[in-house]
């Protein structure tokens, strides 16, 4: 976990500084406490997928911009969910690929990403229910599906684990002040 903490701390501090945002303003935009943000920038916090997505949305950057350079996966606040950045291309369009692993019975709910993003999923192993809330599909190994990642969506496994390749194609957006 120390490696991801250092990477997130450096990327977060650099991105916040390049946008001229104070700790207080970024915390407000992201909907997290100033103490949590401060701990993350000092490399002392526990970065989770949910917190990092909130910060990425507030900075109008991709999730990958915050974890690029990490050699490990990021845990979710829910047990049994991990994501690891595999590749990132700033484009346009901005493209990112992730390895998403879910243990048996794991659920990853996302409120939707603030940037317009198409989320393409290829199930590498196991089965997973994935997609926009209210329009999910059960996907088996070898199946590929694309949905609107800007809308609330989920990934959920049943009795067994699943491994997915998740590719995201972002629309270009400007940072908020």
PDB file of N, CA, C and O in Angstrom, residues 86 98-102 120-128 139-144 161-167:
ATOM      1  N   UNK A  86      -3.459  -0.306 -16.196  1.00  0.00           N
ATOM      2  CA  UNK A  86      -2.553  -1.038 -17.082  1.00  0.00           C
ATOM      3  C   UNK A  86      -1.898  -0.112 -18.099  1.00  0.00           C
ATOM      4  O   UNK A  86      -0.712  -0.232 -18.382  1.00  0.00           O
ATOM      5  N   UNK A  98      -7.737  -0.872 -17.443  1.00  0.00           N
ATOM      6  CA  UNK A  98      -7.592  -1.317 -16.065  1.00  0.00           C
ATOM      7  C   UNK A  98      -7.832  -2.815 -15.959  1.00  0.00           C
ATOM      8  O   UNK A  98      -8.608  -3.375 -16.731  1.00  0.00           O
ATOM      9  N   UNK A  99      -7.210  -3.423 -14.974  1.00  0.00           N
ATOM     10  CA  UNK A  99      -7.522  -4.785 -14.592  1.00  0.00           C
ATOM     11  C   UNK A  99      -8.364  -4.676 -13.322  1.00  0.00           C
ATOM     12  O   UNK A  99      -7.907  -4.133 -12.311  1.00  0.00           O
ATOM     13  N   UNK A 100      -9.595  -5.145 -13.387  1.00  0.00           N
ATOM     14  CA  UNK A 100     -10.515  -5.103 -12.246  1.00  0.00           C
ATOM     15  C   UNK A 100     -10.700  -6.523 -11.752  1.00  0.00           C
ATOM     16  O   UNK A 100     -11.075  -7.415 -12.525  1.00  0.00           O
ATOM     17  N   UNK A 101     -10.388  -6.754 -10.486  1.00  0.00           N
ATOM     18  CA  UNK A 101     -10.580  -8.072  -9.889  1.00  0.00           C
ATOM     19  C   UNK A 101     -11.615  -7.964  -8.777  1.00  0.00           C
ATOM     20  O   UNK A 101     -11.587  -7.027  -7.982  1.00  0.00           O
ATOM     21  N   UNK A 102     -12.522  -8.923  -8.784  1.00  0.00           N
ATOM     22  CA  UNK A 102     -13.584  -8.967  -7.782  1.00  0.00           C
ATOM     23  C   UNK A 102     -13.615 -10.370  -7.183  1.00  0.00           C
ATOM     24  O   UNK A 102     -13.664 -11.358  -7.920  1.00  0.00           O
ATOM     25  N   UNK A 120     -15.910   0.077 -21.543  1.00  0.00           N
ATOM     26  CA  UNK A 120     -15.966  -1.212 -22.246  1.00  0.00           C
ATOM     27  C   UNK A 120     -15.374  -2.272 -21.331  1.00  0.00           C
ATOM     28  O   UNK A 120     -14.271  -2.115 -20.818  1.00  0.00           O
ATOM     29  N   UNK A 121     -16.098  -3.351 -21.180  1.00  0.00           N
ATOM     30  CA  UNK A 121     -15.715  -4.427 -20.276  1.00  0.00           C
ATOM     31  C   UNK A 121     -15.521  -5.711 -21.070  1.00  0.00           C
ATOM     32  O   UNK A 121     -16.364  -6.059 -21.893  1.00  0.00           O
ATOM     33  N   UNK A 122     -14.424  -6.390 -20.807  1.00  0.00           N
ATOM     34  CA  UNK A 122     -14.218  -7.739 -21.327  1.00  0.00           C
ATOM     35  C   UNK A 122     -13.958  -8.629 -20.115  1.00  0.00           C
ATOM     36  O   UNK A 122     -13.033  -8.383 -19.338  1.00  0.00           O
ATOM     37  N   UNK A 123     -14.799  -9.636 -19.953  1.00  0.00           N
ATOM     38  CA  UNK A 123     -14.643 -10.557 -18.828  1.00  0.00           C
ATOM     39  C   UNK A 123     -13.561 -11.565 -19.200  1.00  0.00           C
ATOM     40  O   UNK A 123     -13.688 -12.287 -20.183  1.00  0.00           O
ATOM     41  N   UNK A 124     -12.496 -11.591 -18.418  1.00  0.00           N
ATOM     42  CA  UNK A 124     -11.384 -12.500 -18.665  1.00  0.00           C
ATOM     43  C   UNK A 124     -11.571 -13.837 -17.954  1.00  0.00           C
ATOM     44  O   UNK A 124     -11.155 -14.877 -18.455  1.00  0.00           O
ATOM     45  N   UNK A 125     -12.193 -13.777 -16.789  1.00  0.00           N
ATOM     46  CA  UNK A 125     -12.389 -14.983 -15.986  1.00  0.00           C
ATOM     47  C   UNK A 125     -13.621 -14.798 -15.120  1.00  0.00           C
ATOM     48  O   UNK A 125     -13.858 -13.710 -14.588  1.00  0.00           O
ATOM     49  N   UNK A 126     -14.417 -15.840 -14.967  1.00  0.00           N
ATOM     50  CA  UNK A 126     -15.581 -15.803 -14.091  1.00  0.00           C
ATOM     51  C   UNK A 126     -16.798 -15.181 -14.749  1.00  0.00           C
ATOM     52  O   UNK A 126     -16.885 -15.074 -15.974  1.00  0.00           O
ATOM     53  N   UNK A 127     -17.741 -14.777 -13.901  1.00  0.00           N
ATOM     54  CA  UNK A 127     -18.960 -14.112 -14.346  1.00  0.00           C
ATOM     55  C   UNK A 127     -19.176 -12.876 -13.493  1.00  0.00           C
ATOM     56  O   UNK A 127     -18.850 -12.868 -12.307  1.00  0.00           O
ATOM     57  N   UNK A 128     -19.761 -11.851 -14.102  1.00  0.00           N
ATOM     58  CA  UNK A 128     -20.020 -10.608 -13.391  1.00  0.00           C
ATOM     59  C   UNK A 128     -21.295  -9.977 -13.935  1.00  0.00           C
ATOM     60  O   UNK A 128     -21.586 -10.065 -15.126  1.00  0.00           O
ATOM     61  N   UNK A 139     -22.484 -11.147 -17.471  1.00  0.00           N
ATOM     62  CA  UNK A 139     -21.456 -11.360 -18.489  1.00  0.00           C
ATOM     63  C   UNK A 139     -20.556 -12.516 -18.066  1.00  0.00           C
ATOM     64  O   UNK A 139     -20.111 -12.576 -16.918  1.00  0.00           O
ATOM     65  N   UNK A 140     -20.267 -13.401 -18.994  1.00  0.00           N
ATOM     66  CA  UNK A 140     -19.393 -14.548 -18.738  1.00  0.00           C
ATOM     67  C   UNK A 140     -18.036 -14.319 -19.397  1.00  0.00           C
ATOM     68  O   UNK A 140     -17.872 -13.392 -20.205  1.00  0.00           O
ATOM     69  N   UNK A 141     -17.091 -15.161 -19.069  1.00  0.00           N
ATOM     70  CA  UNK A 141     -15.743 -15.052 -19.639  1.00  0.00           C
ATOM     71  C   UNK A 141     -15.817 -14.996 -21.161  1.00  0.00           C
ATOM     72  O   UNK A 141     -16.559 -15.750 -21.788  1.00  0.00           O
ATOM     73  N   UNK A 142     -15.074 -14.063 -21.738  1.00  0.00           N
ATOM     74  CA  UNK A 142     -15.027 -13.888 -23.188  1.00  0.00           C
ATOM     75  C   UNK A 142     -16.026 -12.887 -23.725  1.00  0.00           C
ATOM     76  O   UNK A 142     -15.946 -12.484 -24.879  1.00  0.00           O
ATOM     77  N   UNK A 143     -16.964 -12.447 -22.890  1.00  0.00           N
ATOM     78  CA  UNK A 143     -17.993 -11.511 -23.335  1.00  0.00           C
ATOM     79  C   UNK A 143     -17.492 -10.072 -23.181  1.00  0.00           C
ATOM     80  O   UNK A 143     -16.832  -9.718 -22.208  1.00  0.00           O
ATOM     81  N   UNK A 144     -17.841  -9.249 -24.166  1.00  0.00           N
ATOM     82  CA  UNK A 144     -17.467  -7.832 -24.181  1.00  0.00           C
ATOM     83  C   UNK A 144     -18.745  -7.005 -24.217  1.00  0.00           C
ATOM     84  O   UNK A 144     -19.694  -7.341 -24.913  1.00  0.00           O
ATOM     85  N   UNK A 161     -15.159 -15.649  -8.112  1.00  0.00           N
ATOM     86  CA  UNK A 161     -14.445 -14.414  -8.428  1.00  0.00           C
ATOM     87  C   UNK A 161     -14.515 -14.107  -9.924  1.00  0.00           C
ATOM     88  O   UNK A 161     -14.893 -14.957 -10.723  1.00  0.00           O
ATOM     89  N   UNK A 162     -14.142 -12.879 -10.268  1.00  0.00           N
ATOM     90  CA  UNK A 162     -14.103 -12.477 -11.680  1.00  0.00           C
ATOM     91  C   UNK A 162     -12.927 -11.533 -11.902  1.00  0.00           C
ATOM     92  O   UNK A 162     -12.538 -10.773 -11.011  1.00  0.00           O
ATOM     93  N   UNK A 163     -12.381 -11.606 -13.098  1.00  0.00           N
ATOM     94  CA  UNK A 163     -11.314 -10.707 -13.530  1.00  0.00           C
ATOM     95  C   UNK A 163     -11.772 -10.070 -14.832  1.00  0.00           C
ATOM     96  O   UNK A 163     -12.215 -10.770 -15.739  1.00  0.00           O
ATOM     97  N   UNK A 164     -11.652  -8.742 -14.909  1.00  0.00           N
ATOM     98  CA  UNK A 164     -12.129  -8.021 -16.080  1.00  0.00           C
ATOM     99  C   UNK A 164     -11.072  -7.059 -16.605  1.00  0.00           C
ATOM    100  O   UNK A 164     -10.298  -6.498 -15.828  1.00  0.00           O
ATOM    101  N   UNK A 165     -11.091  -6.868 -17.897  1.00  0.00           N
ATOM    102  CA  UNK A 165     -10.346  -5.800 -18.530  1.00  0.00           C
ATOM    103  C   UNK A 165     -11.366  -4.696 -18.755  1.00  0.00           C
ATOM    104  O   UNK A 165     -12.400  -4.924 -19.403  1.00  0.00           O
ATOM    105  N   UNK A 166     -11.119  -3.526 -18.182  1.00  0.00           N
ATOM    106  CA  UNK A 166     -12.029  -2.386 -18.319  1.00  0.00           C
ATOM    107  C   UNK A 166     -11.283  -1.302 -19.082  1.00  0.00           C
ATOM    108  O   UNK A 166     -10.220  -0.853 -18.661  1.00  0.00           O
ATOM    109  N   UNK A 167     -11.853  -0.892 -20.211  1.00  0.00           N
ATOM    110  CA  UNK A 167     -11.252   0.148 -21.040  1.00  0.00           C
ATOM    111  C   UNK A 167     -12.185   1.355 -21.032  1.00  0.00           C
ATOM    112  O   UNK A 167     -13.391   1.211 -21.254  1.00  0.00           O
TER     113      UNK A 167
END
